[in-house]
Amino acid sequence: MRWLPVCLLLLLSACAQQPPKDDSLYRDLGALPGITRIVEGMLLNIARDARIVERFRRVDIQRLRNKLIEQFCVEAGGPCTYTGDSMAESHKGQRVSRSDFNALVEDLIASMDKEGIAVPVQNRLIARLAAMRGEVIEH
Ligand code: HEM
């Protein structure tokens, strides 16, 4: 029993070194069911988007759907693991332009609007994805 306070102290300091994970964005997006609807809505919008649909003609859409769900979940602080290729790898040689990128983001926003996601929440997800822009475009 003499060691109990020491053990507790060690445990507490170990906890203090791990900042609590902020999953508020994940929850605000409706957790996994909400993110799934957002990704599927975005893919449907892309399918109707003459600006970029050609780029997805020969793509395994089922895989893309699954990887996007994982990725959005991770970016939003949710309890997922991303198992897909890196952004640089998956977009290599595609020469994705700034306007392609903006078109996809518009399709995502339209999907989030449809899901009733509040604009500040939308902006938090967009900001996370915008950080990947350099790895996606013009490679
Ligand atoms: C923030 C923006 C974007 C994100 C987060 C993103 C994310 C992803 C992810 C997670 C994958 C799947 C990787 C895998 O299969 O392992 C992927 C693949 C792909 N992305 Fe993007 N993407 C973005 C922008 C774009 C844009 C603007 C285009 C073109 C208009 C595009 C075209 C593609 C294509 C064609 C694939 C399939 C590649 C293949 O299967 O060989 N992406 N993307």
mmCIF file with all atom_site columns, C-alpha atoms and ligand atoms in Angstrom:
data_model
loop_
_atom_site.group_PDB
_atom_site.id
_atom_site.type_symbol
_atom_site.label_atom_id
_atom_site.label_alt_id
_atom_site.label_comp_id
_atom_site.label_asym_id
_atom_site.label_entity_id
_atom_site.label_seq_id
_atom_site.pdbx_PDB_ins_code
_atom_site.Cartn_x
_atom_site.Cartn_y
_atom_site.Cartn_z
_atom_site.occupancy
_atom_site.B_iso_or_equiv
_atom_site.pdbx_formal_charge
_atom_site.auth_seq_id
_atom_site.auth_comp_id
_atom_site.auth_asym_id
_atom_site.auth_atom_id
_atom_site.pdbx_PDB_model_num
ATOM   1   C  CA  . MET A 1 1   ? 0.000   0.000  0.000   1.00 0.00 ? 1   MET A CA  1
ATOM   2   C  CA  . ARG A 1 2   ? 3.005   2.236  0.565   1.00 0.00 ? 2   ARG A CA  1
ATOM   3   C  CA  . TRP A 1 3   ? 3.496   2.444  -3.204  1.00 0.00 ? 3   TRP A CA  1
ATOM   4   C  CA  . LEU A 1 4   ? -0.084  3.351  -4.048  1.00 0.00 ? 4   LEU A CA  1
ATOM   5   C  CA  . PRO A 1 5   ? 0.413   7.136  -3.994  1.00 0.00 ? 5   PRO A CA  1
ATOM   6   C  CA  . VAL A 1 6   ? 3.536   6.758  -6.162  1.00 0.00 ? 6   VAL A CA  1
ATOM   7   C  CA  . CYS A 1 7   ? 1.670   4.574  -8.644  1.00 0.00 ? 7   CYS A CA  1
ATOM   8   C  CA  . LEU A 1 8   ? -1.191  7.052  -8.809  1.00 0.00 ? 8   LEU A CA  1
ATOM   9   C  CA  . LEU A 1 9   ? 1.233   9.888  -9.380  1.00 0.00 ? 9   LEU A CA  1
ATOM   10  C  CA  . LEU A 1 10  ? 2.955   8.025  -12.208 1.00 0.00 ? 10  LEU A CA  1
ATOM   11  C  CA  . LEU A 1 11  ? -0.401  7.221  -13.780 1.00 0.00 ? 11  LEU A CA  1
ATOM   12  C  CA  . LEU A 1 12  ? -1.538  10.838 -13.556 1.00 0.00 ? 12  LEU A CA  1
ATOM   13  C  CA  . SER A 1 13  ? 1.638   12.203 -15.091 1.00 0.00 ? 13  SER A CA  1
ATOM   14  C  CA  . ALA A 1 14  ? 1.361   9.682  -17.934 1.00 0.00 ? 14  ALA A CA  1
ATOM   15  C  CA  . CYS A 1 15  ? -2.192  10.908 -18.587 1.00 0.00 ? 15  CYS A CA  1
ATOM   16  C  CA  . ALA A 1 16  ? -1.110  14.537 -18.488 1.00 0.00 ? 16  ALA A CA  1
ATOM   17  C  CA  . GLN A 1 17  ? 1.364   13.884 -21.306 1.00 0.00 ? 17  GLN A CA  1
ATOM   18  C  CA  . GLN A 1 18  ? -1.415  12.708 -23.602 1.00 0.00 ? 18  GLN A CA  1
ATOM   19  C  CA  . PRO A 1 19  ? -3.666  15.643 -24.482 1.00 0.00 ? 19  PRO A CA  1
ATOM   20  C  CA  . PRO A 1 20  ? -7.299  14.535 -24.716 1.00 0.00 ? 20  PRO A CA  1
ATOM   21  C  CA  . LYS A 1 21  ? -8.307  13.961 -28.323 1.00 0.00 ? 21  LYS A CA  1
ATOM   22  C  CA  . ASP A 1 22  ? -10.737 16.609 -29.562 1.00 0.00 ? 22  ASP A CA  1
ATOM   23  C  CA  . ASP A 1 23  ? -13.507 14.778 -31.403 1.00 0.00 ? 23  ASP A CA  1
ATOM   24  C  CA  . SER A 1 24  ? -15.958 17.704 -31.450 1.00 0.00 ? 24  SER A CA  1
ATOM   25  C  CA  . LEU A 1 25  ? -15.762 18.082 -35.243 1.00 0.00 ? 25  LEU A CA  1
ATOM   26  C  CA  . TYR A 1 26  ? -16.374 14.351 -35.663 1.00 0.00 ? 26  TYR A CA  1
ATOM   27  C  CA  . ARG A 1 27  ? -19.455 14.580 -33.469 1.00 0.00 ? 27  ARG A CA  1
ATOM   28  C  CA  . ASP A 1 28  ? -20.686 17.783 -35.170 1.00 0.00 ? 28  ASP A CA  1
ATOM   29  C  CA  . LEU A 1 29  ? -20.506 16.021 -38.542 1.00 0.00 ? 29  LEU A CA  1
ATOM   30  C  CA  . GLY A 1 30  ? -22.802 13.311 -37.194 1.00 0.00 ? 30  GLY A CA  1
ATOM   31  C  CA  . ALA A 1 31  ? -20.097 10.729 -36.358 1.00 0.00 ? 31  ALA A CA  1
ATOM   32  C  CA  . LEU A 1 32  ? -19.601 7.810  -38.772 1.00 0.00 ? 32  LEU A CA  1
ATOM   33  C  CA  . PRO A 1 33  ? -23.190 7.718  -40.128 1.00 0.00 ? 33  PRO A CA  1
ATOM   34  C  CA  . GLY A 1 34  ? -23.074 11.486 -40.827 1.00 0.00 ? 34  GLY A CA  1
ATOM   35  C  CA  . ILE A 1 35  ? -19.646 11.324 -42.464 1.00 0.00 ? 35  ILE A CA  1
ATOM   36  C  CA  . THR A 1 36  ? -20.792 8.381  -44.594 1.00 0.00 ? 36  THR A CA  1
ATOM   37  C  CA  . ARG A 1 37  ? -23.775 10.395 -45.882 1.00 0.00 ? 37  ARG A CA  1
ATOM   38  C  CA  . ILE A 1 38  ? -21.556 13.428 -46.548 1.00 0.00 ? 38  ILE A CA  1
ATOM   39  C  CA  . VAL A 1 39  ? -19.027 11.384 -48.569 1.00 0.00 ? 39  VAL A CA  1
ATOM   40  C  CA  . GLU A 1 40  ? -21.719 9.545  -50.538 1.00 0.00 ? 40  GLU A CA  1
ATOM   41  C  CA  . GLY A 1 41  ? -23.483 12.858 -51.272 1.00 0.00 ? 41  GLY A CA  1
ATOM   42  C  CA  . MET A 1 42  ? -20.198 14.369 -52.426 1.00 0.00 ? 42  MET A CA  1
ATOM   43  C  CA  . LEU A 1 43  ? -19.557 11.437 -54.784 1.00 0.00 ? 43  LEU A CA  1
ATOM   44  C  CA  . LEU A 1 44  ? -23.076 11.758 -56.217 1.00 0.00 ? 44  LEU A CA  1
ATOM   45  C  CA  . ASN A 1 45  ? -22.455 15.474 -56.790 1.00 0.00 ? 45  ASN A CA  1
ATOM   46  C  CA  . ILE A 1 46  ? -19.136 14.668 -58.499 1.00 0.00 ? 46  ILE A CA  1
ATOM   47  C  CA  . ALA A 1 47  ? -20.956 12.202 -60.752 1.00 0.00 ? 47  ALA A CA  1
ATOM   48  C  CA  . ARG A 1 48  ? -23.141 15.123 -61.943 1.00 0.00 ? 48  ARG A CA  1
ATOM   49  C  CA  . ASP A 1 49  ? -20.285 17.616 -62.126 1.00 0.00 ? 49  ASP A CA  1
ATOM   50  C  CA  . ALA A 1 50  ? -19.190 18.026 -65.745 1.00 0.00 ? 50  ALA A CA  1
ATOM   51  C  CA  . ARG A 1 51  ? -16.072 19.903 -64.600 1.00 0.00 ? 51  ARG A CA  1
ATOM   52  C  CA  . ILE A 1 52  ? -14.436 16.863 -62.971 1.00 0.00 ? 52  ILE A CA  1
ATOM   53  C  CA  . VAL A 1 53  ? -16.519 13.705 -63.540 1.00 0.00 ? 53  VAL A CA  1
ATOM   54  C  CA  . GLU A 1 54  ? -14.199 12.495 -66.341 1.00 0.00 ? 54  GLU A CA  1
ATOM   55  C  CA  . ARG A 1 55  ? -11.353 12.150 -63.857 1.00 0.00 ? 55  ARG A CA  1
ATOM   56  C  CA  . PHE A 1 56  ? -13.283 9.526  -61.916 1.00 0.00 ? 56  PHE A CA  1
ATOM   57  C  CA  . ARG A 1 57  ? -14.429 7.489  -64.944 1.00 0.00 ? 57  ARG A CA  1
ATOM   58  C  CA  . ARG A 1 58  ? -12.041 4.558  -64.378 1.00 0.00 ? 58  ARG A CA  1
ATOM   59  C  CA  . VAL A 1 59  ? -11.844 4.744  -60.599 1.00 0.00 ? 59  VAL A CA  1
ATOM   60  C  CA  . ASP A 1 60  ? -12.980 2.035  -58.142 1.00 0.00 ? 60  ASP A CA  1
ATOM   61  C  CA  . ILE A 1 61  ? -15.648 4.238  -56.543 1.00 0.00 ? 61  ILE A CA  1
ATOM   62  C  CA  . GLN A 1 62  ? -16.407 1.754  -53.755 1.00 0.00 ? 62  GLN A CA  1
ATOM   63  C  CA  . ARG A 1 63  ? -12.777 1.893  -52.618 1.00 0.00 ? 63  ARG A CA  1
ATOM   64  C  CA  . LEU A 1 64  ? -12.662 5.687  -52.976 1.00 0.00 ? 64  LEU A CA  1
ATOM   65  C  CA  . ARG A 1 65  ? -15.837 5.961  -50.869 1.00 0.00 ? 65  ARG A CA  1
ATOM   66  C  CA  . ASN A 1 66  ? -14.373 3.791  -48.115 1.00 0.00 ? 66  ASN A CA  1
ATOM   67  C  CA  . LYS A 1 67  ? -11.020 5.578  -48.049 1.00 0.00 ? 67  LYS A CA  1
ATOM   68  C  CA  . LEU A 1 68  ? -12.667 9.018  -48.020 1.00 0.00 ? 68  LEU A CA  1
ATOM   69  C  CA  . ILE A 1 69  ? -14.888 8.017  -45.084 1.00 0.00 ? 69  ILE A CA  1
ATOM   70  C  CA  . GLU A 1 70  ? -11.834 6.826  -43.141 1.00 0.00 ? 70  GLU A CA  1
ATOM   71  C  CA  . GLN A 1 71  ? -9.892  9.940  -44.019 1.00 0.00 ? 71  GLN A CA  1
ATOM   72  C  CA  . PHE A 1 72  ? -12.653 12.436 -43.125 1.00 0.00 ? 72  PHE A CA  1
ATOM   73  C  CA  . CYS A 1 73  ? -13.221 10.532 -39.873 1.00 0.00 ? 73  CYS A CA  1
ATOM   74  C  CA  . VAL A 1 74  ? -9.531  10.781 -38.922 1.00 0.00 ? 74  VAL A CA  1
ATOM   75  C  CA  . GLU A 1 75  ? -9.290  14.448 -39.953 1.00 0.00 ? 75  GLU A CA  1
ATOM   76  C  CA  . ALA A 1 76  ? -12.344 15.227 -37.821 1.00 0.00 ? 76  ALA A CA  1
ATOM   77  C  CA  . GLY A 1 77  ? -10.731 13.579 -34.775 1.00 0.00 ? 77  GLY A CA  1
ATOM   78  C  CA  . GLY A 1 78  ? -12.849 10.430 -34.906 1.00 0.00 ? 78  GLY A CA  1
ATOM   79  C  CA  . PRO A 1 79  ? -11.875 6.884  -33.876 1.00 0.00 ? 79  PRO A CA  1
ATOM   80  C  CA  . CYS A 1 80  ? -10.807 5.657  -37.324 1.00 0.00 ? 80  CYS A CA  1
ATOM   81  C  CA  . THR A 1 81  ? -7.612  4.636  -39.090 1.00 0.00 ? 81  THR A CA  1
ATOM   82  C  CA  . TYR A 1 82  ? -6.809  5.738  -42.613 1.00 0.00 ? 82  TYR A CA  1
ATOM   83  C  CA  . THR A 1 83  ? -5.696  2.726  -44.636 1.00 0.00 ? 83  THR A CA  1
ATOM   84  C  CA  . GLY A 1 84  ? -5.428  4.323  -48.078 1.00 0.00 ? 84  GLY A CA  1
ATOM   85  C  CA  . ASP A 1 85  ? -2.512  5.639  -50.084 1.00 0.00 ? 85  ASP A CA  1
ATOM   86  C  CA  . SER A 1 86  ? -0.929  8.992  -49.276 1.00 0.00 ? 86  SER A CA  1
ATOM   87  C  CA  . MET A 1 87  ? -2.404  12.068 -50.948 1.00 0.00 ? 87  MET A CA  1
ATOM   88  C  CA  . ALA A 1 88  ? 0.774   12.573 -52.968 1.00 0.00 ? 88  ALA A CA  1
ATOM   89  C  CA  . GLU A 1 89  ? 0.711   8.947  -54.179 1.00 0.00 ? 89  GLU A CA  1
ATOM   90  C  CA  . SER A 1 90  ? -2.985  8.822  -55.086 1.00 0.00 ? 90  SER A CA  1
ATOM   91  C  CA  . HIS A 1 91  ? -2.913  12.049 -57.087 1.00 0.00 ? 91  HIS A CA  1
ATOM   92  C  CA  . LYS A 1 92  ? 0.507   11.611 -58.678 1.00 0.00 ? 92  LYS A CA  1
ATOM   93  C  CA  . GLY A 1 93  ? 0.462   12.123 -62.439 1.00 0.00 ? 93  GLY A CA  1
ATOM   94  C  CA  . GLN A 1 94  ? -3.162  13.320 -62.404 1.00 0.00 ? 94  GLN A CA  1
ATOM   95  C  CA  . ARG A 1 95  ? -2.253  16.985 -62.820 1.00 0.00 ? 95  ARG A CA  1
ATOM   96  C  CA  . VAL A 1 96  ? -5.172  18.059 -60.641 1.00 0.00 ? 96  VAL A CA  1
ATOM   97  C  CA  . SER A 1 97  ? -5.596  21.832 -61.087 1.00 0.00 ? 97  SER A CA  1
ATOM   98  C  CA  . ARG A 1 98  ? -6.704  24.485 -58.617 1.00 0.00 ? 98  ARG A CA  1
ATOM   99  C  CA  . SER A 1 99  ? -10.080 24.680 -60.339 1.00 0.00 ? 99  SER A CA  1
ATOM   100 C  CA  . ASP A 1 100 ? -10.487 20.871 -60.125 1.00 0.00 ? 100 ASP A CA  1
ATOM   101 C  CA  . PHE A 1 101 ? -9.718  21.146 -56.425 1.00 0.00 ? 101 PHE A CA  1
ATOM   102 C  CA  . ASN A 1 102 ? -12.228 23.975 -55.936 1.00 0.00 ? 102 ASN A CA  1
ATOM   103 C  CA  . ALA A 1 103 ? -14.873 22.047 -57.883 1.00 0.00 ? 103 ALA A CA  1
ATOM   104 C  CA  . LEU A 1 104 ? -14.491 19.039 -55.572 1.00 0.00 ? 104 LEU A CA  1
ATOM   105 C  CA  . VAL A 1 105 ? -14.683 21.266 -52.493 1.00 0.00 ? 105 VAL A CA  1
ATOM   106 C  CA  . GLU A 1 106 ? -17.894 22.841 -53.879 1.00 0.00 ? 106 GLU A CA  1
ATOM   107 C  CA  . ASP A 1 107 ? -19.359 19.360 -54.338 1.00 0.00 ? 107 ASP A CA  1
ATOM   108 C  CA  . LEU A 1 108 ? -18.446 18.578 -50.736 1.00 0.00 ? 108 LEU A CA  1
ATOM   109 C  CA  . ILE A 1 109 ? -20.009 21.814 -49.460 1.00 0.00 ? 109 ILE A CA  1
ATOM   110 C  CA  . ALA A 1 110 ? -23.233 21.099 -51.388 1.00 0.00 ? 110 ALA A CA  1
ATOM   111 C  CA  . SER A 1 111 ? -23.371 17.680 -49.736 1.00 0.00 ? 111 SER A CA  1
ATOM   112 C  CA  . MET A 1 112 ? -22.826 19.133 -46.260 1.00 0.00 ? 112 MET A CA  1
ATOM   113 C  CA  . ASP A 1 113 ? -25.511 21.789 -46.935 1.00 0.00 ? 113 ASP A CA  1
ATOM   114 C  CA  . LYS A 1 114 ? -27.931 18.999 -47.810 1.00 0.00 ? 114 LYS A CA  1
ATOM   115 C  CA  . GLU A 1 115 ? -27.072 17.245 -44.537 1.00 0.00 ? 115 GLU A CA  1
ATOM   116 C  CA  . GLY A 1 116 ? -27.798 20.455 -42.624 1.00 0.00 ? 116 GLY A CA  1
ATOM   117 C  CA  . ILE A 1 117 ? -24.233 20.869 -41.345 1.00 0.00 ? 117 ILE A CA  1
ATOM   118 C  CA  . ALA A 1 118 ? -23.718 24.375 -39.919 1.00 0.00 ? 118 ALA A CA  1
ATOM   119 C  CA  . VAL A 1 119 ? -21.333 26.582 -41.919 1.00 0.00 ? 119 VAL A CA  1
ATOM   120 C  CA  . PRO A 1 120 ? -18.717 26.989 -39.122 1.00 0.00 ? 120 PRO A CA  1
ATOM   121 C  CA  . VAL A 1 121 ? -18.583 23.185 -38.823 1.00 0.00 ? 121 VAL A CA  1
ATOM   122 C  CA  . GLN A 1 122 ? -18.236 22.869 -42.613 1.00 0.00 ? 122 GLN A CA  1
ATOM   123 C  CA  . ASN A 1 123 ? -15.375 25.360 -42.508 1.00 0.00 ? 123 ASN A CA  1
ATOM   124 C  CA  . ARG A 1 124 ? -13.492 23.299 -39.943 1.00 0.00 ? 124 ARG A CA  1
ATOM   125 C  CA  . LEU A 1 125 ? -13.532 20.235 -42.203 1.00 0.00 ? 125 LEU A CA  1
ATOM   126 C  CA  . ILE A 1 126 ? -12.656 22.295 -45.292 1.00 0.00 ? 126 ILE A CA  1
ATOM   127 C  CA  . ALA A 1 127 ? -9.702  23.813 -43.427 1.00 0.00 ? 127 ALA A CA  1
ATOM   128 C  CA  . ARG A 1 128 ? -8.370  20.328 -42.641 1.00 0.00 ? 128 ARG A CA  1
ATOM   129 C  CA  . LEU A 1 129 ? -8.670  19.290 -46.288 1.00 0.00 ? 129 LEU A CA  1
ATOM   130 C  CA  . ALA A 1 130 ? -7.285  22.578 -47.611 1.00 0.00 ? 130 ALA A CA  1
ATOM   131 C  CA  . ALA A 1 131 ? -4.090  21.763 -45.728 1.00 0.00 ? 131 ALA A CA  1
ATOM   132 C  CA  . MET A 1 132 ? -3.637  18.796 -48.114 1.00 0.00 ? 132 MET A CA  1
ATOM   133 C  CA  . ARG A 1 133 ? -3.967  20.923 -51.233 1.00 0.00 ? 133 ARG A CA  1
ATOM   134 C  CA  . GLY A 1 134 ? -0.224  21.035 -51.888 1.00 0.00 ? 134 GLY A CA  1
ATOM   135 C  CA  . GLU A 1 135 ? -0.065  17.225 -52.008 1.00 0.00 ? 135 GLU A CA  1
ATOM   136 C  CA  . VAL A 1 136 ? -3.096  16.916 -54.287 1.00 0.00 ? 136 VAL A CA  1
ATOM   137 C  CA  . ILE A 1 137 ? -2.668  19.543 -56.998 1.00 0.00 ? 137 ILE A CA  1
ATOM   138 C  CA  . GLU A 1 138 ? -0.333  19.919 -59.944 1.00 0.00 ? 138 GLU A CA  1
ATOM   139 C  CA  . HIS A 1 139 ? 1.603   16.669 -59.546 1.00 0.00 ? 139 HIS A CA  1
HETATM 140 C  C1  . HEM B 2 .   ? -8.868  17.792 -50.430 1.00 0.00 ? 1   HEM B C1  1
HETATM 141 C  C2  . HEM B 2 .   ? -9.073  17.217 -51.588 1.00 0.00 ? 1   HEM B C2  1
HETATM 142 C  C3  . HEM B 2 .   ? -8.945  15.756 -51.818 1.00 0.00 ? 1   HEM B C3  1
HETATM 143 C  C4  . HEM B 2 .   ? -8.874  14.722 -50.936 1.00 0.00 ? 1   HEM B C4  1
HETATM 144 C  C5  . HEM B 2 .   ? -8.905  14.797 -49.418 1.00 0.00 ? 1   HEM B C5  1
HETATM 145 C  C6  . HEM B 2 .   ? -8.777  13.497 -51.710 1.00 0.00 ? 1   HEM B C6  1
HETATM 146 C  C7  . HEM B 2 .   ? -8.716  12.240 -51.158 1.00 0.00 ? 1   HEM B C7  1
HETATM 147 C  C8  . HEM B 2 .   ? -8.553  11.086 -51.875 1.00 0.00 ? 1   HEM B C8  1
HETATM 148 C  C9  . HEM B 2 .   ? -8.472  9.767  -51.313 1.00 0.00 ? 1   HEM B C9  1
HETATM 149 C  C10 . HEM B 2 .   ? -8.579  9.428  -49.829 1.00 0.00 ? 1   HEM B C10 1
HETATM 150 C  C11 . HEM B 2 .   ? -8.276  8.886  -52.329 1.00 0.00 ? 1   HEM B C11 1
HETATM 151 C  C12 . HEM B 2 .   ? -8.178  7.350  -52.222 1.00 0.00 ? 1   HEM B C12 1
HETATM 152 C  C13 . HEM B 2 .   ? -6.748  6.883  -52.072 1.00 0.00 ? 1   HEM B C13 1
HETATM 153 C  C14 . HEM B 2 .   ? -6.670  5.363  -52.170 1.00 0.00 ? 1   HEM B C14 1
HETATM 154 O  O1  . HEM B 2 .   ? -7.326  4.753  -53.021 1.00 0.00 ? 1   HEM B O1  1
HETATM 155 O  O2  . HEM B 2 .   ? -5.921  4.769  -51.360 1.00 0.00 ? 1   HEM B O2  1
HETATM 156 C  C15 . HEM B 2 .   ? -8.259  9.660  -53.547 1.00 0.00 ? 1   HEM B C15 1
HETATM 157 C  C16 . HEM B 2 .   ? -8.120  9.148  -54.818 1.00 0.00 ? 1   HEM B C16 1
HETATM 158 C  C17 . HEM B 2 .   ? -8.391  9.842  -55.954 1.00 0.00 ? 1   HEM B C17 1
HETATM 159 N  N1  . HEM B 2 .   ? -8.592  11.189 -56.074 1.00 0.00 ? 1   HEM B N1  1
HETATM 160 FE FE1 . HEM B 2 .   ? -8.621  12.510 -54.555 1.00 0.00 ? 1   HEM B FE1 1
HETATM 161 N  N2  . HEM B 2 .   ? -8.776  13.807 -53.027 1.00 0.00 ? 1   HEM B N2  1
HETATM 162 C  C18 . HEM B 2 .   ? -8.882  15.171 -53.154 1.00 0.00 ? 1   HEM B C18 1
HETATM 163 C  C19 . HEM B 2 .   ? -8.950  15.899 -54.307 1.00 0.00 ? 1   HEM B C19 1
HETATM 164 C  C20 . HEM B 2 .   ? -9.080  15.359 -55.555 1.00 0.00 ? 1   HEM B C20 1
HETATM 165 C  C21 . HEM B 2 .   ? -9.372  16.103 -56.756 1.00 0.00 ? 1   HEM B C21 1
HETATM 166 C  C22 . HEM B 2 .   ? -9.570  17.626 -56.819 1.00 0.00 ? 1   HEM B C22 1
HETATM 167 C  C23 . HEM B 2 .   ? -9.434  15.209 -57.774 1.00 0.00 ? 1   HEM B C23 1
HETATM 168 C  C24 . HEM B 2 .   ? -9.731  15.433 -59.221 1.00 0.00 ? 1   HEM B C24 1
HETATM 169 C  C25 . HEM B 2 .   ? -10.645 16.269 -59.634 1.00 0.00 ? 1   HEM B C25 1
HETATM 170 C  C26 . HEM B 2 .   ? -9.173  13.901 -57.203 1.00 0.00 ? 1   HEM B C26 1
HETATM 171 C  C27 . HEM B 2 .   ? -9.136  12.720 -57.929 1.00 0.00 ? 1   HEM B C27 1
HETATM 172 C  C28 . HEM B 2 .   ? -8.866  11.487 -57.376 1.00 0.00 ? 1   HEM B C28 1
HETATM 173 C  C29 . HEM B 2 .   ? -8.834  10.258 -58.164 1.00 0.00 ? 1   HEM B C29 1
HETATM 174 C  C30 . HEM B 2 .   ? -9.098  10.133 -59.667 1.00 0.00 ? 1   HEM B C30 1
HETATM 175 C  C31 . HEM B 2 .   ? -8.526  9.232  -57.272 1.00 0.00 ? 1   HEM B C31 1
HETATM 176 C  C32 . HEM B 2 .   ? -8.371  7.722  -57.583 1.00 0.00 ? 1   HEM B C32 1
HETATM 177 C  C33 . HEM B 2 .   ? -6.953  7.388  -57.868 1.00 0.00 ? 1   HEM B C33 1
HETATM 178 C  C34 . HEM B 2 .   ? -6.784  5.927  -58.193 1.00 0.00 ? 1   HEM B C34 1
HETATM 179 O  O3  . HEM B 2 .   ? -7.617  5.097  -57.817 1.00 0.00 ? 1   HEM B O3  1
HETATM 180 O  O4  . HEM B 2 .   ? -5.814  5.614  -58.890 1.00 0.00 ? 1   HEM B O4  1
HETATM 181 N  N3  . HEM B 2 .   ? -8.967  14.027 -55.862 1.00 0.00 ? 1   HEM B N3  1
HETATM 182 N  N4  . HEM B 2 .   ? -8.419  10.979 -53.249 1.00 0.00 ? 1   HEM B N4  1
#
